[in-house]
Each structure stands twice: as C-alpha cells, then as structure tokens.
C-alpha cells in the first residue's frame, strides 16, 4: 500500500527554510533531519482523509541544528504543522530540493517569501525580487505556469497607463488643432480639452492616497501640494470664470502640464517593474528645470488675470453680516496665494526636485577587485 504525501508549502529567508504541512489533527509527528535530508511521518487528516502520511525530501543544501540544539523547530496547529530548518550557510536557494524535478505535492508559499536582513524599518527591508531578480519570477512560472502579478502592482500600472493615455490625448488634440488652425486654435483650447484635463486632475488625488495605503513610498505633503495647487488653478480660477477659459495662457498651461506628465507616468511604470531606462530617468529629473518655472509662470498669470474678475463678480467672497460671522475676500486671498506661490512654494518645490535629481542621477561607483 502506497502511503500518501501531504501538501507541503515551502518558503525561505537567507537564513532558514520553512515548511507548512497541510494536515489536521496531528499529535506527534515523526520528523528526522540529517544533513540535507528531511523525513516526515505522522497520522492526520489531509487530502486523502484520515490516514498515515509521509514524505522525504533531499534538500538543496545542508542545514544545521537550531539554537536549542534540535534538528528542526516544529510547531503543531489544528490545521497544519510548521517546520523551520536553519541553513548551514546563509544564502538563497534557487529551489528546495536537490534535484530540479519536484513532487506534485510540494508547493511554494509565496505569502512568506521574504528576506530576513536584520532591519526593523519597513523602508529598509528587501525582498527576493531585489536580491535575486528573476528567481522569484522563475519559481512562480514553474509553480503556476505564469508570472503571478501583485494586485497592487497591476493597479498602479493601470493607473499610470490611464493617466499617460489621457495626457497624450490632451497633447494630441492640442497639436492637431494647432496644426490645422494655427494660433486661432488657442482660444478654444479649454472647450476641447478642458473636460479631459479636469477628469485627469481629479484622478491625481489617488496619488495623494497611494502612500497612505502603502501602495507607494514617500510622503503625502508634496503630492498634496502639487495636486491641490493645480486643482485650485483649474477648477476655481479657470473653470468658474468663462472669460478666463479663452485666454492664451490656458493653452500654454495645459501644454506645460501635459508635457511633464507624458514623461512622469512612463517613468513610474518602469519603476514599478524595477527597470532603469536612463533616458527616461534623465528626462524625468531634468525636464522640470525649464517646465516647472514656465508652469508656475503660467499659473501666476492666471491668478493675476483672475483678480479683476473676482473683484467684479465677488464670486467666493463672503461679506459681513452673515450667520457665521465670518468674512473672506477672494481677491485678497488670490494676491496672498500669488505671493506664496511665487516665492516659498516655488523654492520648496524646486529644492525638492533638485534633491531628487541629485540622488537619481548620481553616478554609480563600481569597485572592481584587482586580481
């Protein structure tokens, strides 16, 4: 009679290997580990019902006793048995077994696939995809027949791709209309691409929430300032005042914004897959040098041109008396906002981008050992 084997799920760090054995009602499993071989025998409830189960594996490399002197650390739960083996030499194994072929009941526990590098900070922690690019993909392809993508990664790629297509559409419409009508197309820019720009701008608030949800690294303040600054210019000053929508500055403002984004979003997609395309990286951290000041100049012109309109219409201005006993003068706020935008905000944003450029475009020093 052939004794069945249970389903075994394995994972590793650079120092240990863990086995999760899917069996219920296990009391005292018989586990023996000798050098690079492990044998497991017990009675429990598994895929073949209540039965005797066993398996034997020749491991890829040698193991050593744990700190208590035991060959393995064994933990028994109601629905599984966990076995942890310490590696004799810290390293990443390309597979669990000595031979390339693995039994059908041996699976990979991708949820536990991580690196134990001794860091407590989540930002400093690494994973096997960074340490050994290609190994994780290879194991997943062997396990399930294709490269399994993280849902967060799929979402980020789709988001960045959607935004890229959106701003390419905006630029394309502007370019085609300018090619056909020349400068006469400038006055109708907002009418033709304004709705698309507004929708894309609202979508950008997802970028503010991505760090909060742990989808991306970095802070919230800088993206919030950038997105909210654009939203204020677009929705409060341009969209609410029809006379501003026909000004040539709107054309140039959309041109600056869209040109920045058609480089930024492809760069983000390459970073998601940890691909470094130097020309794209260089453009991402160089194009801002002329485009950001020009964009801020266009935004400043929009604010200056809007002040007389808001003085005339008193839109968004709250005067006393009112039930809240509160006053708000929109033209005064615009002058104050212009002052802050021209000096502190511009300095903060440019300094932030300069620091990023210094880090991202820093020459890599390669140390070669002399023979």
Short mmCIF file of C-alpha atoms in Angstrom, two decimals:
data_model
loop_
_atom_site.label_atom_id
_atom_site.label_comp_id
_atom_site.label_asym_id
_atom_site.label_seq_id
_atom_site.Cartn_x
_atom_site.Cartn_y
_atom_site.Cartn_z
CA UNK A 1 0.00 0.00 0.00
CA UNK A 2 1.36 3.39 -1.02
CA UNK A 3 1.43 5.91 1.82
CA UNK A 4 0.19 9.31 0.55
CA UNK A 5 2.12 12.53 0.96
CA UNK A 6 0.51 15.71 2.35
CA UNK A 7 0.60 19.06 0.61
CA UNK A 8 3.75 20.90 1.68
CA UNK A 9 4.27 24.64 1.12
CA UNK A 10 7.80 26.00 1.46
CA UNK A 11 9.35 29.43 1.76
CA UNK A 12 12.76 30.75 2.69
CA UNK A 13 14.78 33.62 4.02
CA UNK A 14 18.52 33.83 3.54
CA UNK A 15 18.98 32.01 6.86
CA UNK A 16 16.16 29.48 7.10
CA UNK A 17 13.61 27.35 5.28
CA UNK A 18 10.02 26.95 6.44
CA UNK A 19 7.65 24.11 5.58
CA UNK A 20 3.90 24.33 6.08
CA UNK A 21 2.39 20.82 6.05
CA UNK A 22 -1.36 20.79 5.49
CA UNK A 23 -2.61 18.18 7.93
CA UNK A 24 -5.24 18.36 10.65
CA UNK A 25 -5.46 16.55 13.97
CA UNK A 26 -1.74 15.82 14.11
CA UNK A 27 -0.46 14.84 17.57
CA UNK A 28 3.15 13.67 17.48
CA UNK A 29 4.74 13.74 14.03
CA UNK A 30 7.92 11.75 13.50
CA UNK A 31 10.44 14.12 11.93
CA UNK A 32 14.06 13.29 11.28
CA UNK A 33 16.59 15.66 9.73
CA UNK A 34 20.06 14.58 8.76
CA UNK A 35 22.34 16.99 6.95
CA UNK A 36 20.44 17.73 3.73
CA UNK A 37 17.52 15.29 4.07
CA UNK A 38 14.23 15.51 5.95
CA UNK A 39 11.75 12.68 6.58
CA UNK A 40 8.25 13.23 7.95
CA UNK A 41 5.75 10.63 9.11
CA UNK A 42 2.50 11.08 11.02
CA UNK A 43 -1.18 10.31 11.13
CA UNK A 44 -3.64 13.08 10.39
CA UNK A 45 -6.45 14.31 8.20
CA UNK A 46 -5.39 15.64 4.80
CA UNK A 47 -6.32 15.41 1.13
CA UNK A 48 -6.73 11.62 1.44
CA UNK A 49 -8.82 11.78 4.59
CA UNK A 50 -7.80 10.28 7.93
CA UNK A 51 -4.69 8.33 7.04
CA UNK A 52 -0.99 7.83 7.57
CA UNK A 53 1.08 10.44 5.69
CA UNK A 54 4.76 10.67 4.97
CA UNK A 55 7.31 12.33 2.73
CA UNK A 56 11.06 12.52 2.26
CA UNK A 57 12.99 15.37 0.68
CA UNK A 58 16.63 15.74 -0.31
CA UNK A 59 17.30 19.42 0.29
CA UNK A 60 19.26 21.71 -1.99
CA UNK A 61 21.92 22.38 0.67
CA UNK A 62 22.81 21.38 4.20
CA UNK A 63 21.03 22.50 7.35
CA UNK A 64 22.22 22.85 10.92
CA UNK A 65 20.66 22.45 14.41
CA UNK A 66 18.77 25.44 15.79
CA UNK A 67 19.88 27.42 18.84
CA UNK A 68 18.33 24.80 21.16
CA UNK A 69 20.32 22.03 19.51
CA UNK A 70 17.28 20.50 17.79
CA UNK A 71 17.47 19.48 14.14
CA UNK A 72 14.32 21.49 13.37
CA UNK A 73 11.79 23.78 15.02
CA UNK A 74 8.35 22.15 14.93
CA UNK A 75 5.05 23.87 15.68
CA UNK A 76 1.78 21.95 15.60
CA UNK A 77 -1.52 23.71 14.91
CA UNK A 78 -5.06 22.43 14.48
CA UNK A 79 -4.91 22.61 10.68
CA UNK A 80 -1.20 22.39 9.88
CA UNK A 81 2.32 21.55 11.01
CA UNK A 82 5.11 24.05 10.57
CA UNK A 83 8.76 23.03 10.36
CA UNK A 84 11.63 25.52 10.31
CA UNK A 85 15.12 24.44 9.25
CA UNK A 86 18.19 26.62 9.74
CA UNK A 87 20.55 26.80 6.78
CA UNK A 88 24.14 25.85 7.42
CA UNK A 89 25.32 28.80 5.31
CA UNK A 90 23.21 31.93 4.79
CA UNK A 91 22.26 32.09 1.12
CA UNK A 92 19.27 31.99 -1.22
CA UNK A 93 18.42 28.57 -2.60
CA UNK A 94 17.17 28.53 -6.21
CA UNK A 95 14.91 25.61 -5.22
CA UNK A 96 14.13 23.49 -2.16
CA UNK A 97 15.10 20.09 -3.48
CA UNK A 98 18.49 18.82 -4.60
CA UNK A 99 17.10 17.62 -7.92
CA UNK A 100 15.41 20.03 -10.37
CA UNK A 101 12.24 17.92 -10.52
CA UNK A 102 9.92 18.41 -7.58
CA UNK A 103 6.98 16.26 -6.45
CA UNK A 104 3.46 17.46 -7.28
CA UNK A 105 2.53 17.85 -3.61
CA UNK A 106 5.36 20.35 -2.97
CA UNK A 107 4.24 23.96 -3.48
CA UNK A 108 5.69 27.43 -2.89
CA UNK A 109 4.33 29.58 -0.08
CA UNK A 110 4.60 32.94 -1.85
CA UNK A 111 3.00 34.79 1.08
CA UNK A 112 6.08 34.09 3.22
CA UNK A 113 8.64 34.73 0.51
CA UNK A 114 10.81 37.44 2.03
CA UNK A 115 14.33 38.34 3.08
CA UNK A 116 15.45 38.49 6.69
CA UNK A 117 18.19 41.10 6.55
CA UNK A 118 18.05 42.19 10.18
CA UNK A 119 16.41 45.58 9.58
CA UNK A 120 13.42 46.69 11.62
CA UNK A 121 12.43 49.51 9.28
CA UNK A 122 9.93 48.60 6.59
CA UNK A 123 11.56 51.06 4.21
CA UNK A 124 14.91 49.29 4.58
CA UNK A 125 13.56 45.77 4.21
CA UNK A 126 14.40 43.98 0.99
CA UNK A 127 12.77 41.07 -0.77
CA UNK A 128 14.00 38.31 -3.01
CA UNK A 129 12.91 40.17 -6.14
CA UNK A 130 15.51 42.84 -5.37
CA UNK A 131 18.19 40.47 -4.11
CA UNK A 132 17.86 37.95 -6.93
CA UNK A 133 15.84 39.38 -9.82
CA UNK A 134 14.47 36.61 -11.99
CA UNK A 135 14.48 33.87 -9.35
CA UNK A 136 11.06 34.81 -7.98
CA UNK A 137 9.61 35.00 -11.50
CA UNK A 138 11.13 31.65 -12.41
CA UNK A 139 9.72 29.93 -9.34
CA UNK A 140 6.27 31.38 -9.89
CA UNK A 141 6.28 30.31 -13.53
CA UNK A 142 7.31 26.78 -12.53
CA UNK A 143 4.64 26.71 -9.84
CA UNK A 144 1.57 28.11 -11.57
CA UNK A 145 2.63 28.30 -15.23
CA UNK A 146 2.75 32.09 -15.50
CA UNK A 147 4.09 35.15 -13.71
CA UNK A 148 1.67 36.00 -10.93
CA UNK A 149 1.34 39.76 -10.55
CA UNK A 150 0.68 41.55 -7.29
CA UNK A 151 -2.74 43.21 -7.41
CA UNK A 152 -1.27 46.46 -6.13
CA UNK A 153 1.30 46.42 -8.91
CA UNK A 154 -1.39 45.74 -11.53
CA UNK A 155 -3.47 48.61 -10.18
CA UNK A 156 -0.52 51.04 -10.21
CA UNK A 157 0.42 50.08 -13.76
CA UNK A 158 -3.17 50.54 -14.96
CA UNK A 159 -3.48 53.88 -13.16
CA UNK A 160 -0.24 55.27 -14.59
CA UNK A 161 -1.06 53.92 -18.05
CA UNK A 162 -4.53 55.50 -17.93
CA UNK A 163 -3.08 58.88 -16.95
CA UNK A 164 -0.41 58.61 -19.64
CA UNK A 165 -3.01 57.90 -22.33
CA UNK A 166 -5.13 60.76 -21.04
CA UNK A 167 -2.39 63.38 -21.26
CA UNK A 168 -1.22 62.03 -24.63
CA UNK A 169 -4.80 62.56 -25.80
CA UNK A 170 -4.79 66.14 -24.49
CA UNK A 171 -1.49 66.93 -26.21
CA UNK A 172 -2.60 65.24 -29.43
CA UNK A 173 -5.84 67.24 -29.65
CA UNK A 174 -3.99 70.48 -28.96
CA UNK A 175 -1.31 69.66 -31.56
CA UNK A 176 -3.78 68.62 -34.27
CA UNK A 177 -5.94 71.69 -33.77
CA UNK A 178 -2.89 73.96 -33.80
CA UNK A 179 -1.62 72.32 -36.99
CA UNK A 180 -4.98 72.93 -38.69
CA UNK A 181 -5.97 76.33 -37.30
CA UNK A 182 -2.63 77.74 -36.20
CA UNK A 183 -2.95 80.37 -33.45
CA UNK A 184 -6.72 80.56 -33.88
CA UNK A 185 -7.00 77.24 -32.04
CA UNK A 186 -5.55 78.67 -28.83
CA UNK A 187 -8.71 80.47 -27.69
CA UNK A 188 -10.82 77.27 -27.88
CA UNK A 189 -8.33 75.05 -26.05
CA UNK A 190 -10.36 74.80 -22.85
CA UNK A 191 -13.54 74.00 -24.75
CA UNK A 192 -11.97 70.98 -26.47
CA UNK A 193 -9.62 69.51 -23.82
CA UNK A 194 -10.80 71.15 -20.59
CA UNK A 195 -13.14 68.28 -19.56
CA UNK A 196 -10.38 65.71 -20.10
CA UNK A 197 -7.87 67.76 -18.11
CA UNK A 198 -10.37 68.19 -15.26
CA UNK A 199 -11.00 64.45 -15.08
CA UNK A 200 -7.29 63.61 -15.15
CA UNK A 201 -6.65 66.22 -12.47
CA UNK A 202 -9.26 64.69 -10.17
CA UNK A 203 -7.72 61.27 -10.73
CA UNK A 204 -4.40 62.66 -9.48
CA UNK A 205 -5.77 62.75 -5.94
CA UNK A 206 -5.30 58.98 -5.97
CA UNK A 207 -1.55 59.72 -5.99
CA UNK A 208 -2.00 61.53 -2.69
CA UNK A 209 -3.69 58.47 -1.20
CA UNK A 210 -1.25 55.87 -2.56
CA UNK A 211 1.37 56.50 0.18
CA UNK A 212 -1.38 56.42 2.82
CA UNK A 213 -2.45 52.96 1.66
CA UNK A 214 1.13 51.72 1.37
CA UNK A 215 0.94 51.39 -2.41
CA UNK A 216 3.94 53.68 -2.92
CA UNK A 217 6.74 55.01 -0.76
CA UNK A 218 7.23 58.65 0.07
CA UNK A 219 5.32 61.35 1.88
CA UNK A 220 1.90 62.87 1.34
CA UNK A 221 2.69 66.58 1.69
CA UNK A 222 4.49 67.21 -1.61
CA UNK A 223 1.99 65.39 -3.88
CA UNK A 224 -0.90 67.00 -1.98
CA UNK A 225 0.57 70.48 -2.52
CA UNK A 226 1.18 69.86 -6.21
CA UNK A 227 -2.19 68.29 -6.95
CA UNK A 228 -4.17 70.79 -4.87
CA UNK A 229 -2.29 73.72 -6.39
CA UNK A 230 -3.22 72.58 -9.88
CA UNK A 231 -6.79 71.84 -8.83
CA UNK A 232 -7.19 75.36 -7.41
CA UNK A 233 -5.96 76.95 -10.65
CA UNK A 234 -8.06 74.66 -12.85
CA UNK A 235 -11.39 74.44 -11.00
CA UNK A 236 -11.57 77.70 -9.04
CA UNK A 237 -9.92 80.19 -11.39
CA UNK A 238 -10.40 78.78 -14.88
CA UNK A 239 -13.47 76.56 -14.79
CA UNK A 240 -15.57 79.02 -12.77
CA UNK A 241 -14.81 82.02 -14.99
CA UNK A 242 -15.75 81.67 -18.71
CA UNK A 243 -13.74 84.77 -19.65
CA UNK A 244 -10.55 83.15 -18.36
CA UNK A 245 -11.13 79.99 -20.37
CA UNK A 246 -10.45 81.75 -23.67
CA UNK A 247 -7.12 83.29 -22.61
CA UNK A 248 -3.97 82.06 -24.43
CA UNK A 249 -2.30 81.32 -21.09
CA UNK A 250 -4.64 78.33 -20.67
CA UNK A 251 -3.17 76.77 -23.82
CA UNK A 252 0.39 77.18 -22.57
CA UNK A 253 -0.53 75.99 -19.08
CA UNK A 254 -2.06 72.76 -20.40
CA UNK A 255 0.97 72.34 -22.66
CA UNK A 256 3.36 72.55 -19.67
CA UNK A 257 1.29 70.21 -17.51
CA UNK A 258 0.81 67.59 -20.21
CA UNK A 259 4.45 67.59 -21.31
CA UNK A 260 5.55 66.91 -17.74
CA UNK A 261 3.05 64.08 -17.30
CA UNK A 262 3.82 62.17 -20.51
CA UNK A 263 7.33 61.65 -19.10
CA UNK A 264 6.42 61.19 -15.44
CA UNK A 265 3.90 58.38 -15.86
CA UNK A 266 6.05 56.14 -18.13
CA UNK A 267 8.89 56.63 -15.64
CA UNK A 268 6.64 55.44 -12.81
CA UNK A 269 5.67 52.34 -14.80
CA UNK A 270 9.33 51.41 -15.28
CA UNK A 271 9.95 51.89 -11.56
CA UNK A 272 7.10 49.54 -10.69
CA UNK A 273 8.90 46.79 -12.62
CA UNK A 274 12.32 47.95 -11.34
CA UNK A 275 13.52 48.74 -14.84
CA UNK A 276 16.02 51.55 -15.23
CA UNK A 277 15.83 53.30 -18.62
CA UNK A 278 18.42 56.04 -18.31
CA UNK A 279 17.00 58.40 -20.93
CA UNK A 280 13.58 58.25 -19.25
CA UNK A 281 15.11 58.79 -15.82
CA UNK A 282 17.16 61.70 -17.15
CA UNK A 283 14.10 63.30 -18.73
CA UNK A 284 12.04 62.81 -15.56
CA UNK A 285 14.60 64.60 -13.41
CA UNK A 286 15.75 67.19 -15.97
CA UNK A 287 12.66 68.41 -17.84
CA UNK A 288 11.32 70.02 -14.68
CA UNK A 289 14.16 72.56 -14.78
CA UNK A 290 12.56 74.58 -17.63
CA UNK A 291 8.98 73.27 -17.41
CA UNK A 292 8.26 73.84 -13.70
CA UNK A 293 9.21 77.55 -13.77
CA UNK A 294 7.25 78.02 -17.00
CA UNK A 295 4.26 76.22 -15.49
CA UNK A 296 4.43 78.36 -12.35
CA UNK A 297 4.70 81.46 -14.54
CA UNK A 298 1.52 80.42 -16.39
CA UNK A 299 -0.27 79.75 -13.11
CA UNK A 300 0.81 83.17 -11.81
CA UNK A 301 -0.57 84.84 -14.96
CA UNK A 302 -3.87 83.01 -14.47
CA UNK A 303 -4.06 84.33 -10.91
CA UNK A 304 -3.23 87.91 -11.95
CA UNK A 305 -5.80 87.86 -14.76
CA UNK A 306 -8.44 86.39 -12.42
CA UNK A 307 -8.21 89.04 -9.70
CA UNK A 308 -10.20 91.72 -11.63
CA UNK A 309 -12.88 89.18 -12.48
CA UNK A 310 -13.34 88.16 -8.86
CA UNK A 311 -13.37 91.82 -7.77
CA UNK A 312 -16.16 92.40 -10.28
CA UNK A 313 -18.28 89.31 -9.60
CA UNK A 314 -17.47 88.88 -5.88
CA UNK A 315 -17.58 85.14 -6.52
CA UNK A 316 -16.45 83.10 -3.46
CA UNK A 317 -16.27 86.30 -1.41
CA UNK A 318 -18.13 86.20 1.91
CA UNK A 319 -19.11 89.57 3.37
CA UNK A 320 -20.46 90.58 6.74
CA UNK A 321 -23.01 90.38 8.15
CA UNK A 322 -23.75 86.65 7.87
CA UNK A 323 -24.90 83.88 10.19
CA UNK A 324 -21.34 82.54 10.59
CA UNK A 325 -19.89 85.97 11.49
CA UNK A 326 -17.09 85.21 9.05
CA UNK A 327 -15.59 87.16 6.18
CA UNK A 328 -13.50 86.01 3.22
CA UNK A 329 -12.20 88.27 0.48
CA UNK A 330 -11.32 86.24 -2.63
CA UNK A 331 -9.25 88.93 -4.41
CA UNK A 332 -7.12 89.42 -1.27
CA UNK A 333 -6.67 85.65 -0.98
CA UNK A 334 -5.55 85.48 -4.61
CA UNK A 335 -2.92 88.15 -4.01
CA UNK A 336 -1.70 86.29 -0.94
CA UNK A 337 -1.72 82.97 -2.82
CA UNK A 338 0.26 84.56 -5.65
CA UNK A 339 2.85 85.80 -3.19
CA UNK A 340 3.19 82.36 -1.61
CA UNK A 341 3.26 80.63 -4.98
CA UNK A 342 5.92 82.95 -6.38
CA UNK A 343 8.38 82.61 -3.51
CA UNK A 344 8.05 79.96 -0.73
CA UNK A 345 6.13 77.30 -2.69
CA UNK A 346 8.36 77.62 -5.75
CA UNK A 347 11.52 77.44 -3.65
CA UNK A 348 10.23 74.40 -1.75
CA UNK A 349 9.19 72.55 -4.90
CA UNK A 350 12.37 73.32 -6.83
CA UNK A 351 14.55 72.36 -3.86
CA UNK A 352 12.68 69.09 -3.50
CA UNK A 353 13.11 68.26 -7.18
CA UNK A 354 16.78 69.24 -7.13
CA UNK A 355 17.45 66.87 -4.23
CA UNK A 356 15.68 64.07 -6.11
CA UNK A 357 17.68 64.82 -9.23
CA UNK A 358 20.94 64.72 -7.27
CA UNK A 359 20.08 61.29 -5.89
CA UNK A 360 18.59 59.74 -9.03
CA UNK A 361 21.27 60.95 -11.46
CA UNK A 362 24.20 60.42 -9.14
CA UNK A 363 26.96 58.49 -10.93
CA UNK A 364 27.22 54.90 -9.77
CA UNK A 365 30.64 53.96 -8.41
CA UNK A 366 31.69 50.47 -9.38
CA UNK A 367 34.51 48.96 -7.33
CA UNK A 368 36.47 46.29 -9.16
CA UNK A 369 38.72 43.91 -7.36
CA UNK A 370 42.22 43.65 -8.77
CA UNK A 371 43.47 40.15 -9.33
#
